[in-house]
Coordinates of C-alpha atoms in Angstrom, one line a residue:
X977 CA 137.3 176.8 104.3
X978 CA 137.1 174.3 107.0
X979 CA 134.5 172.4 108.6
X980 CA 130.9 173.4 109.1
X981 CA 129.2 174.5 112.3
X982 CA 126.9 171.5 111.8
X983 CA 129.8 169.1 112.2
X984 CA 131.8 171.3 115.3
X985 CA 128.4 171.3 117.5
X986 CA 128.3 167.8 117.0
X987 CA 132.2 167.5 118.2
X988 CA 131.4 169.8 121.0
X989 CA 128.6 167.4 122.1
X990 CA 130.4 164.4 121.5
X991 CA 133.3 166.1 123.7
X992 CA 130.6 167.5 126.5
X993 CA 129.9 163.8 126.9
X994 CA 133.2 162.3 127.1
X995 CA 134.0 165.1 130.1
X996 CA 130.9 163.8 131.7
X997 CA 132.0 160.5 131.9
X998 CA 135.7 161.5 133.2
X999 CA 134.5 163.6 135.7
X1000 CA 131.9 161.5 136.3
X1001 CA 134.4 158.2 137.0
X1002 CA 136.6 160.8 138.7
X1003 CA 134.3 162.2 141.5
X1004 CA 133.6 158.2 142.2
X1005 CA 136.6 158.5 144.3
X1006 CA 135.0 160.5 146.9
X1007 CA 133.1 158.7 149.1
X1008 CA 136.8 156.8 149.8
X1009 CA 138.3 159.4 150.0
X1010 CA 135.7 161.7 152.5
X1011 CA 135.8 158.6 154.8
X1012 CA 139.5 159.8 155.3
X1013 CA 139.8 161.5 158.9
X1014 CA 142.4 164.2 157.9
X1015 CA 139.9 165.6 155.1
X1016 CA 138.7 168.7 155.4
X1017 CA 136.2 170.9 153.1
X1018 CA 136.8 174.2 152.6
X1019 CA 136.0 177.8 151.2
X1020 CA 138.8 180.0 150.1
X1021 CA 138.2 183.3 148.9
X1022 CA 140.4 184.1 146.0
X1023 CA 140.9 187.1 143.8
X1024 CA 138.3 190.0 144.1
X1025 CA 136.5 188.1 146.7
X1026 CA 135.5 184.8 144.7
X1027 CA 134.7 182.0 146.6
X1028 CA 137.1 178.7 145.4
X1029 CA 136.2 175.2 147.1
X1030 CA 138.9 173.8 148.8
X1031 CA 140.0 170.6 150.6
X1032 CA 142.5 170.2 153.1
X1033 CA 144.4 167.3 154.3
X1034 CA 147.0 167.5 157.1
X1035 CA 149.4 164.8 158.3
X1036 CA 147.9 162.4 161.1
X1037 CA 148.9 164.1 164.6
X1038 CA 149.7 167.0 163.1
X1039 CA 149.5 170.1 165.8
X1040 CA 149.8 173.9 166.1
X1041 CA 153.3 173.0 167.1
X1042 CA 155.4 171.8 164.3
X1043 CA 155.2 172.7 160.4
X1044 CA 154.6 170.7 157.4
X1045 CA 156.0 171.3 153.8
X1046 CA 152.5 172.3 151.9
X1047 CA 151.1 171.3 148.0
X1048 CA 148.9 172.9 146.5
X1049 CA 147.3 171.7 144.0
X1050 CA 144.6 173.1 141.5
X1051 CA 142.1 171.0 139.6
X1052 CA 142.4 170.2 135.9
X1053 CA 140.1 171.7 133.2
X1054 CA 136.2 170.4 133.9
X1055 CA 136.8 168.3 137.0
X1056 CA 136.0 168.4 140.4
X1057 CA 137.7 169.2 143.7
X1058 CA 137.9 165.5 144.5
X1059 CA 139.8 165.0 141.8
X1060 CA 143.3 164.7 143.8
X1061 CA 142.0 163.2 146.8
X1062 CA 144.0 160.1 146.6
X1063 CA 147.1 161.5 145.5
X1064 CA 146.7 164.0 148.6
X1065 CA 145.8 161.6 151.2
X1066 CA 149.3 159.8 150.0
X1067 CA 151.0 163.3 150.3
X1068 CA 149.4 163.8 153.9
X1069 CA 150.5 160.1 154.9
X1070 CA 154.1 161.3 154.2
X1071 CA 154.2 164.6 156.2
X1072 CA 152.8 167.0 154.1
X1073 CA 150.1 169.9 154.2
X1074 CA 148.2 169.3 151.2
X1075 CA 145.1 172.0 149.8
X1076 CA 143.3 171.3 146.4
X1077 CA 141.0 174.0 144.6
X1078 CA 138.5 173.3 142.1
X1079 CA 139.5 176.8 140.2
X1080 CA 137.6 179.6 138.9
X1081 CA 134.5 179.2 137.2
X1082 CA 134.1 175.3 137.3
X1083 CA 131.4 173.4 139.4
X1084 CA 131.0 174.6 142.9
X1085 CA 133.5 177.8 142.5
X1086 CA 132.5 180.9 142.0
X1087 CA 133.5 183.1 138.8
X1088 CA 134.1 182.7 135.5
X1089 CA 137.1 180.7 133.1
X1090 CA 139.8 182.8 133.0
X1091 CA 142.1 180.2 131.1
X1092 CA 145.4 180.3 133.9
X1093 CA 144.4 184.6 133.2
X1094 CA 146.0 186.6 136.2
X1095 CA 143.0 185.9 138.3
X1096 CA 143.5 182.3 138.0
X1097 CA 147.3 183.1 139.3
X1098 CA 146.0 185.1 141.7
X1099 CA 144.1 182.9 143.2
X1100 CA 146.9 180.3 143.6
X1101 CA 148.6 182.9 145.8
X1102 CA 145.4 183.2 147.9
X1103 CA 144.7 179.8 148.6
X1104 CA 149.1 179.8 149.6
X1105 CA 147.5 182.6 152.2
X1106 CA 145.1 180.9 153.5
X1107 CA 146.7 177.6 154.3
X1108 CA 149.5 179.3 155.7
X1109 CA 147.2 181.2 158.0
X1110 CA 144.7 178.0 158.5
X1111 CA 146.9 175.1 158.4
X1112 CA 150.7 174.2 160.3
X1113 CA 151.8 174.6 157.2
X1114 CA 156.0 175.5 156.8
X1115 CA 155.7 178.9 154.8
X1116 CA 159.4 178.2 153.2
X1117 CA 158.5 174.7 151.7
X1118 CA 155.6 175.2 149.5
X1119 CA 155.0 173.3 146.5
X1120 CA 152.3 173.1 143.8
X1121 CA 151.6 170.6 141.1
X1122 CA 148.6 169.4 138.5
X1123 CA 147.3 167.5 135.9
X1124 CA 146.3 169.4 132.9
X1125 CA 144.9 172.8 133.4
X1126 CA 146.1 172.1 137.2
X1127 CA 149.9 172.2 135.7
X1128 CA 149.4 175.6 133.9
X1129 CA 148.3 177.2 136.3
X1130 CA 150.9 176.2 139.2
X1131 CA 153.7 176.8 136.7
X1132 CA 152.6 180.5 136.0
X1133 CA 151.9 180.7 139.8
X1134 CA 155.5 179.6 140.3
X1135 CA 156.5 182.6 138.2
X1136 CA 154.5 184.7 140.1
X1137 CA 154.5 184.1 143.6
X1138 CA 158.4 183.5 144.8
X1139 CA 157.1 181.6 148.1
X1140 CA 156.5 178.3 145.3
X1141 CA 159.7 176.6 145.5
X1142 CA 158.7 173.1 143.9
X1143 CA 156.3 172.5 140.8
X1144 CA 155.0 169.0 139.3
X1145 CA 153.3 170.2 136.2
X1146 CA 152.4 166.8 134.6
X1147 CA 150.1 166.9 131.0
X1148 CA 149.8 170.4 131.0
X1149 CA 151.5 173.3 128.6
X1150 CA 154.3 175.4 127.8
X1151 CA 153.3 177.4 124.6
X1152 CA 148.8 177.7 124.9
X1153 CA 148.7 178.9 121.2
X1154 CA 151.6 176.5 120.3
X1155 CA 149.6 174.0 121.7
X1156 CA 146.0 174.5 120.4
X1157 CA 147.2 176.7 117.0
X1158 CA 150.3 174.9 116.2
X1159 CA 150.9 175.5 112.5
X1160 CA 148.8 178.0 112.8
X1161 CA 146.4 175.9 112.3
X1162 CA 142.7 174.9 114.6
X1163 CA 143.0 171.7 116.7
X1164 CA 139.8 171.7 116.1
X1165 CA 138.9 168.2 118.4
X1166 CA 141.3 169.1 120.8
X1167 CA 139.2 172.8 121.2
X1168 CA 135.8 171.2 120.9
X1169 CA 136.7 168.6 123.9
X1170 CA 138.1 172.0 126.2
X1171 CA 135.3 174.0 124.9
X1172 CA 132.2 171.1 125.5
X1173 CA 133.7 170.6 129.3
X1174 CA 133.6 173.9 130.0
X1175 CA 129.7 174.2 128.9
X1176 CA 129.0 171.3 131.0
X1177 CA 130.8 171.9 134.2
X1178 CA 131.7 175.5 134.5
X1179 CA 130.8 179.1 133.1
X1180 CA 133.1 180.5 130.4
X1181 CA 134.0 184.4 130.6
X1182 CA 132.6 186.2 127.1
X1183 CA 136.4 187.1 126.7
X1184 CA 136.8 182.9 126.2
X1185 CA 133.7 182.6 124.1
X1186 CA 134.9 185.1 121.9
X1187 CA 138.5 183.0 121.9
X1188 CA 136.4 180.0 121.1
X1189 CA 134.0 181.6 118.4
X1190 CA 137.4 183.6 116.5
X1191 CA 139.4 180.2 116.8
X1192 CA 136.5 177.9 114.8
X1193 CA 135.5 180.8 112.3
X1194 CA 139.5 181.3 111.3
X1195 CA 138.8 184.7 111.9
X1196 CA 142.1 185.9 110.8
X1197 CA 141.6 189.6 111.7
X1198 CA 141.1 188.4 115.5
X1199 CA 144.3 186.0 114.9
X1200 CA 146.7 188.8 117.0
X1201 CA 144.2 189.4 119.7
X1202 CA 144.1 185.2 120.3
X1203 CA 147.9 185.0 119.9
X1204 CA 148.5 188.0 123.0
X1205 CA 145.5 186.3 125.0
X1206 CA 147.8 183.4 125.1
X1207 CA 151.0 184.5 125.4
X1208 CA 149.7 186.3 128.7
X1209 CA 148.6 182.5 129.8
X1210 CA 152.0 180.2 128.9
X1211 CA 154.5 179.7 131.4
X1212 CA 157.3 180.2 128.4
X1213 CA 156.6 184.0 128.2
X1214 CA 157.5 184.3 132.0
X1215 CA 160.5 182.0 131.6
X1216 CA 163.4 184.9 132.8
X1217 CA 160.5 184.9 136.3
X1218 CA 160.2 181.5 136.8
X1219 CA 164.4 180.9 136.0
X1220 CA 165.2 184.0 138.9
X1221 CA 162.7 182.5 141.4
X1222 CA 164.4 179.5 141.4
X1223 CA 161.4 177.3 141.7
X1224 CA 162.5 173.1 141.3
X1225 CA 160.6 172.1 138.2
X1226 CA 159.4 168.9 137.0
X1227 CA 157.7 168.3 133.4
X1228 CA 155.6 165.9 132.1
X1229 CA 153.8 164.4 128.9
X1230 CA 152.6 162.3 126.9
X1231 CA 154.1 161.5 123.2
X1232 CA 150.8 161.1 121.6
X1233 CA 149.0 164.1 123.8
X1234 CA 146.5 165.7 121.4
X1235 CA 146.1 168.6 123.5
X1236 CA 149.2 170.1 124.7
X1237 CA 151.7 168.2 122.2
X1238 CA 154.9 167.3 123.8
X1239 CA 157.2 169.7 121.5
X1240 CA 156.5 173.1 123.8
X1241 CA 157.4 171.1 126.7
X1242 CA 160.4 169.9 125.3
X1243 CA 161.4 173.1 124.4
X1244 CA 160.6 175.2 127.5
X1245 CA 162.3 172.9 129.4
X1246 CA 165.6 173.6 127.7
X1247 CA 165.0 177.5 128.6
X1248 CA 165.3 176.1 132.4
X1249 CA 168.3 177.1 134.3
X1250 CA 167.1 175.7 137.8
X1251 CA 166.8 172.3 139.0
X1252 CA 164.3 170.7 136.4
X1253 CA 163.3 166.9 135.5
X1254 CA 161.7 166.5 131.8
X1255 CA 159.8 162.8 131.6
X1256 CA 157.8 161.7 128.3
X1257 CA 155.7 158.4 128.3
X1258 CA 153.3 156.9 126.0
X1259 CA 149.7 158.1 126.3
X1260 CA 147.6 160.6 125.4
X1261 CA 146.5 164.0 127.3
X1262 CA 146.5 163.7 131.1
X1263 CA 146.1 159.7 130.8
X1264 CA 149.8 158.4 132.3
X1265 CA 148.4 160.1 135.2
X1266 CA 145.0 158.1 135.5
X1267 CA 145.4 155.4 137.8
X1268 CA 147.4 157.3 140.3
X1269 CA 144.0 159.9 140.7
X1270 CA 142.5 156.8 141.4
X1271 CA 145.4 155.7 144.2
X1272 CA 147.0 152.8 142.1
X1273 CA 150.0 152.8 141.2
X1274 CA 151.5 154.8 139.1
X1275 CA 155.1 156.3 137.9
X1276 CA 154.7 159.8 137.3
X1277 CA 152.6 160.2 140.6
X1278 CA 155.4 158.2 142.3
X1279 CA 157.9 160.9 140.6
X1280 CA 156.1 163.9 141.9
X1281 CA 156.5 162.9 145.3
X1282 CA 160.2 161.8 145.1
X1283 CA 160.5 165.5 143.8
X1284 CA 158.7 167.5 146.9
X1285 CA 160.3 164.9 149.0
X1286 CA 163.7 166.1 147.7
X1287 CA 163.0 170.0 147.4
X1288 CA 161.0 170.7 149.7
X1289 CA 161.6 168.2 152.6
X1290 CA 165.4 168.0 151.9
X1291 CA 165.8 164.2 151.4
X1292 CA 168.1 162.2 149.8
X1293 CA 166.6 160.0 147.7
X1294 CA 168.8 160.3 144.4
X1295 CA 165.8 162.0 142.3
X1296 CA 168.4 164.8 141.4
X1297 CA 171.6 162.7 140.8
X1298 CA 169.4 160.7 138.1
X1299 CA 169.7 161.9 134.3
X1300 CA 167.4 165.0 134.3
X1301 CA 165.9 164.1 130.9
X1302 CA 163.1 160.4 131.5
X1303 CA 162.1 158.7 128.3
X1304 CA 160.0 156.0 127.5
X1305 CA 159.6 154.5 124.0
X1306 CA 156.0 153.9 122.8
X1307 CA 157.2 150.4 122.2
X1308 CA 158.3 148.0 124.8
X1309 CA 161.5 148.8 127.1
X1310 CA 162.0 150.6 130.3
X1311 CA 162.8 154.3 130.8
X1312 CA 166.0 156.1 128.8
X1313 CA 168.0 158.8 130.7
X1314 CA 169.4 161.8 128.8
X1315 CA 171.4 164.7 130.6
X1316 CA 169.4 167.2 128.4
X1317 CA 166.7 167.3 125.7
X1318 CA 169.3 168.1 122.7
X1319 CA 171.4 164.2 123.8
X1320 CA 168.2 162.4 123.1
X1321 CA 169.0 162.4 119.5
X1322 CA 172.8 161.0 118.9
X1323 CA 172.8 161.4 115.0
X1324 CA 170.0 162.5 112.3
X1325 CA 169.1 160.4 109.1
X1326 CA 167.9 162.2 106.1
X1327 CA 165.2 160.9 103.9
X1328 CA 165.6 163.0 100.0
X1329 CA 162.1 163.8 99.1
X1330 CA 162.5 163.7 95.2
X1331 CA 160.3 164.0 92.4
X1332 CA 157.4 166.9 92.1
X1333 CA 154.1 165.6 93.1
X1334 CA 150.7 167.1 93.1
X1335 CA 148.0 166.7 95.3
X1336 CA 144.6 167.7 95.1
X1337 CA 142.8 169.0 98.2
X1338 CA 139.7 168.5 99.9
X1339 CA 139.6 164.8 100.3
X1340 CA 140.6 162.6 102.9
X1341 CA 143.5 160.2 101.5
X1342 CA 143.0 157.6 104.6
X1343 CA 146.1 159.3 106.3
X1344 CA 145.2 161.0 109.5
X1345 CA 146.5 161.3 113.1
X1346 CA 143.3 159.5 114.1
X1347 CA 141.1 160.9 116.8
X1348 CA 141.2 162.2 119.8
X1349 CA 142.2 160.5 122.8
X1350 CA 141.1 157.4 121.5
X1351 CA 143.9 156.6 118.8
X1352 CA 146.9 157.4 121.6
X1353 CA 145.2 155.6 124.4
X1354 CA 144.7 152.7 122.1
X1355 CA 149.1 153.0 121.4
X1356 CA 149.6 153.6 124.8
X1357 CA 147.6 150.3 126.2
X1358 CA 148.4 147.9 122.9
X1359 CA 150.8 149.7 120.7
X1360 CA 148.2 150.3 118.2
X1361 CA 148.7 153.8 116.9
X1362 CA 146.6 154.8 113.3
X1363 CA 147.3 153.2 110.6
X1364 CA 147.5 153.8 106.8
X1365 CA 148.4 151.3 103.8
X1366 CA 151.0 152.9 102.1
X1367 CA 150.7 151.0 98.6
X1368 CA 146.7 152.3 98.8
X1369 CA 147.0 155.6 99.3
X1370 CA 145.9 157.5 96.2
X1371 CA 148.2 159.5 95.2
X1372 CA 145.3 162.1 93.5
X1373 CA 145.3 163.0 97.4
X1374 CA 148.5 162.2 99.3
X1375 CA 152.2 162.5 98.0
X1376 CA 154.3 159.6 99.4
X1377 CA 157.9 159.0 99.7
X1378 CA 159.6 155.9 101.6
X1379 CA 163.3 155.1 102.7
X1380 CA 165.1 152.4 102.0
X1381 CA 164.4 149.1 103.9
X1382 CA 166.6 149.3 106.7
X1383 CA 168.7 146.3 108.0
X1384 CA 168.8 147.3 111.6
X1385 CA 166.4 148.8 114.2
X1386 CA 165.8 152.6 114.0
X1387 CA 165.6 154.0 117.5
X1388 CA 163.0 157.6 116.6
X1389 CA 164.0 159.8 119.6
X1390 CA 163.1 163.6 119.2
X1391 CA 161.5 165.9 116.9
X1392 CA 161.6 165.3 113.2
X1393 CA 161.8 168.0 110.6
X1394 CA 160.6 168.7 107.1
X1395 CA 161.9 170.8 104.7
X1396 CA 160.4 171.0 101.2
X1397 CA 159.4 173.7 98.4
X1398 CA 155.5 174.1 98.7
X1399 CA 153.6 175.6 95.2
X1400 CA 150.1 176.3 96.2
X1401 CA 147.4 177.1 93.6
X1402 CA 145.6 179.3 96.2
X1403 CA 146.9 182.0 98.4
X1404 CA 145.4 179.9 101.5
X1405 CA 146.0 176.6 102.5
X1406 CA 147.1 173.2 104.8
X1407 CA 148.6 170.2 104.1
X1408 CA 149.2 167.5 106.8
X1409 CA 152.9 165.6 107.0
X1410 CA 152.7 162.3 108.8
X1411 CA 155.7 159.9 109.4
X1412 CA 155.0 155.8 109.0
X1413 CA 157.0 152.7 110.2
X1414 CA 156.1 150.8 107.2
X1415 CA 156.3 146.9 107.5
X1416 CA 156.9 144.4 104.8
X1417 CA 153.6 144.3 103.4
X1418 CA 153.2 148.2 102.9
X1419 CA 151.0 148.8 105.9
X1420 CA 152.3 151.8 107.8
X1421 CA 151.8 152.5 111.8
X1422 CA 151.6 156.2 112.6
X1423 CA 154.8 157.6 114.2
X1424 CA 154.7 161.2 114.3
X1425 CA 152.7 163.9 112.5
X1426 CA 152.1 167.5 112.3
X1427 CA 149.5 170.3 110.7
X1428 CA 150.7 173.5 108.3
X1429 CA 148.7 176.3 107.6
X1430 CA 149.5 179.4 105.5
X1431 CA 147.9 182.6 104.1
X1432 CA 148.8 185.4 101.9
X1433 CA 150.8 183.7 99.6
X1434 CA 151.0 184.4 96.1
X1435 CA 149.2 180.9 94.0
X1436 CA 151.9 179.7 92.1
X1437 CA 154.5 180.8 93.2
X1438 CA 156.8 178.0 95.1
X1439 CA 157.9 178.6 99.2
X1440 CA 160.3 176.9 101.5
X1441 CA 158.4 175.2 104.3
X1442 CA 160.2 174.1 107.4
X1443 CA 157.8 172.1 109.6
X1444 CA 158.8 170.2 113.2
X1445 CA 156.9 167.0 113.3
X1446 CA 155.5 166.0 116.5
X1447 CA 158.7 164.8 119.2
X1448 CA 158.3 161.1 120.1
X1449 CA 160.3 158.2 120.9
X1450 CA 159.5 155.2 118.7
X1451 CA 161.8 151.7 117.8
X1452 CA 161.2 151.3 114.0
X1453 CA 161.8 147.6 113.9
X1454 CA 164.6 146.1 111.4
X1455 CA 163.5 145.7 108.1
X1456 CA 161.1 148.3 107.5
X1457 CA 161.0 151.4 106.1
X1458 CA 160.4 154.8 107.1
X1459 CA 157.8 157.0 105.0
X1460 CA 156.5 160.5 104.7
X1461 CA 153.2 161.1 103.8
X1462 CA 151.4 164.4 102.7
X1463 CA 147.9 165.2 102.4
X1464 CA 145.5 167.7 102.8
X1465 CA 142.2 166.7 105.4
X1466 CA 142.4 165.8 108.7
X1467 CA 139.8 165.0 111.2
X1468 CA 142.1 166.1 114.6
X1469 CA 142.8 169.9 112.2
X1470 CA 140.8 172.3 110.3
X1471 CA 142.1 173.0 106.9
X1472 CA 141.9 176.2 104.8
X1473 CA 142.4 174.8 101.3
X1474 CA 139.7 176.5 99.2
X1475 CA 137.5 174.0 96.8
X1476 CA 139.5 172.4 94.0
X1477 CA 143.0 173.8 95.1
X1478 CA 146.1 172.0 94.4
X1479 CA 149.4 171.3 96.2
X1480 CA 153.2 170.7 94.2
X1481 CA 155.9 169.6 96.4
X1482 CA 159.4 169.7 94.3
X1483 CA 162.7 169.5 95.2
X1484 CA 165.0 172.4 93.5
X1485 CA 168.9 171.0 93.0
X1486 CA 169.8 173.8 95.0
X1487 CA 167.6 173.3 97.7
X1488 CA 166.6 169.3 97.8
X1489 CA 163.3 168.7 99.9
X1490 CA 163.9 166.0 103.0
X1491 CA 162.8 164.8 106.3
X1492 CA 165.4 164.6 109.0
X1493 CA 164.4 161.8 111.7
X1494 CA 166.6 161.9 114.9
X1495 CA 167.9 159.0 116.4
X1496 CA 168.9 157.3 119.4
X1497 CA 172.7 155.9 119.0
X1498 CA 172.2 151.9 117.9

């Protein structure tokens, strides 16, 4: 069952690297930044006395006498406390109070990863103490915001701490389990890149170690203990908090982020009842964001501040009369406004999934969702997502089923769904369901996809499977074909099929086997 230790240290190495090089390109800003007058560097004792680095900007001029709306803002998993300085010398140039906090347990701060735990929240509400007694900052404007790890932990903070009347959570998560364990099933890349920058730049707790170790052995007996541990950490679970706080949230993602997949934000969002924005962009984890960390421009940095400047400064600059709901197609085209999350899709088109085909597991058909990072950058910059011929596929390994060739453009917008009878030959397993825009000559670009894991059921004897592909917003262009694809290894996953088990997917008359794509109206 899954991969060997051999091949997830060499992952986690690979991964430790990469988060060198990002934080790496990341702290580059600072000299720039330091240069800034208004800078200031700080230490903020947090929660049980731990000592959190700090920087403070204030608005040019500012005195004693007047108050300033504040931001905080905490750093994102493995980087440093520069990491916002740009962004926060723009927020200071506009009037506000702005303090950013390399958290718990990475570089200079003391302690140990918590993962957003309550001493990560805790903190957040310290460092709110401290710039209100340090800084002429306005203790009923208070806003906090972050990329990543950042985003977590100012949404749970928000749920928290009733003081937080704005959030800008951009990249970061909803769901943690649904976001690392989705399908119940290991991300394992996405783990080994969180689990290699923390070994490099910060001290992980034994409690997260033990998370780590559980989560790569599929230790199923610990499977409970992981899913409470991160149900305490996800924003959704304090929803009915966060709703009678009140707090003015913004969300956003990527399509293609292969860490916190844009579904669970999707989702949470429609659990919202106070003011809320939802954008999705092309990209991959935390990268719309990039250039504005390095103070070019950029649209969801541009966003955030249209959003403090509106809740928290009281201007009127439109940001709430626009369609709550941003979009932006991986393919060329401007943005798409939606007045909730359930109008992105006007209609739904089924695809019959007949026929009862077997696949043999343990061998890479050529179908994946690529690799991490890399493959949705690559779609993001040059529309290049992974790519799979459809016509070469061997069926020994992947079951294959296309449309019909469609005459018109088909606008993806949403979350598609499969539903299909699943006969196992083992009581473990995982198959992988991908969705391909398939041209004329057979060769299929990578639209959505999405892992499924099971155990304890009895081999050979058929189940209904009901599986939500990853949401995304992709133009299928007119004619091409849609097509499903099913297999059972995946580089981005582990998989559980035991050696030499076998997969039949049929399609009783009673209960016929599809996938339901959403669609924009044409």
């Amino acid at each position: 069952m899954g991969r060997s230790r051999t091949a997830l240290r060499t992952s986690t190495a690979v991964a430790a690297v990469s988060a060198a090089l990002v934080a790496g390109t990341v702290t580059g800003l600072a000299p720039a930044a330091e240069a800034a007058p208004a800078v200031r560097f700080v230490d903020i004792t947090g929660d049980g006395g731990t000592v959190l680095k700090a920087n403070v900007l204030t608005p040019a001029g500012a005195d004693a006498s007047a108050r300033y709306p504040l931001v905080v803002l905490p750093t994102s998993w493995g980087l440093p406390q520069v990491e916002y300085l740009a962004q926060a010398r723009r927020l200071a140039d506009s009037g506000y109070v702005v303090v950013g906090y390399n958290v718990r347990g990475f570089w200079q701060s003391g302690g140990r990863i918590e993962v957003a735990g309550p001493p990560d929240v805790a903190d957040a509400s310290r460092v709110i103490d401290w710039a209100l007694a340090h800084t002429p900052a306005d203790p009923r404007h208070i806003g906090m915001a972050g990329v990543s790890y950042g985003a977590g932990i100012s949404l749970l903070a928000a749920a928290h701490d009733k003081r937080v009347k704005a959030v800008a959570a951009l990249s970061g998560w909803a769901d943690l389990i649904d976001s690392i364990y989705s399908g119940r099933t290991q991300h394992l890349q996405a783990a080994a890149v969180l689990d290699g920058a923390a070994t490099l730049t910060g001290r992980e707790s034994p409690e997260l170690r033990t998370i780590f170790d559980n989560l790569y052995s599929s230790n199923l007996s610990k499977e409970q203990d992981m899913i409470d541990w991160g149900k305490e950490r996800s924003p959704v679970t304090y929803t009915d908090r966060l709703n009678a706080n009140g707090a003015a949230v913004m969300l956003a993602n990527a399509w293609g982020d292969t860490v916190f997949p844009a579904n669970q934000y999707a989702s949470f969002y429609e659990k919202l009842t106070g003011p809320k924005r939802l954008e999705l962009r092309p990209g991959d984890h935390a990268t719309p964001e990039l250039t504005g960390l390095f103070g070019l421009p950029n649209d969801v940095w541009t966003d955030t501040e249209r959003w403090f400047d509106h809740y928290l400064k009281a201007a009127d600059n439109g940001i709430e009369r626009e369609q709550p709901v941003q979009l932006k197609s991986r393919g060329a085209g401007g943005y798409e406004g939606y007045p909730d999350w359930k109008s992105v899709a006007a209609t739904r088109r089924k695809i019959a999934l007949a026929g009862s085909p077997t696949i043999h597991a343990n061998v890479d058909s050529g179908a994946d969702g690529g690799v991490v990072f890399l493959s949705s950058i690559l779609d993001q910059v040059a529309q290049l997502p992974p790519v799979a011929s459809m016509p070469l596929l061997p069926r020994r390994w992947a079951a294959v089923w296309q449309s019909e060739r469609y005459g018109t453009a088909q606008r993806v917008r949403g979350t598609a769904n499969l539903h299909t009878t699943l006969t196992p030959t083992a009581e473990s397993g995982t198959f992988f369901a991908y969705l391909y825009d398939v041209g004329p000559l057979g060769l299929g670009k990578l639209v959505t996809h999405a892992p499924l894991t099971w155990h304890g059921r009895t081999p050979g004897a058929p189940f209904t499977v009901d599986l939500d592909l990853y949401s995304t917003a992709y133009d299928v262009p007119a004619g091409h074909r849609l097509a499903l694809v099913v297999d059972t290894v995946d580089p981005l996953y582990l998989e559980h099929n035991p050696s030499g088990a076998q997969l039949t997917f049929s399609s009783p008359a009673d209960d016929p086997s599809y996938v339901s794509v959403p669609l924009r109206e044409q």
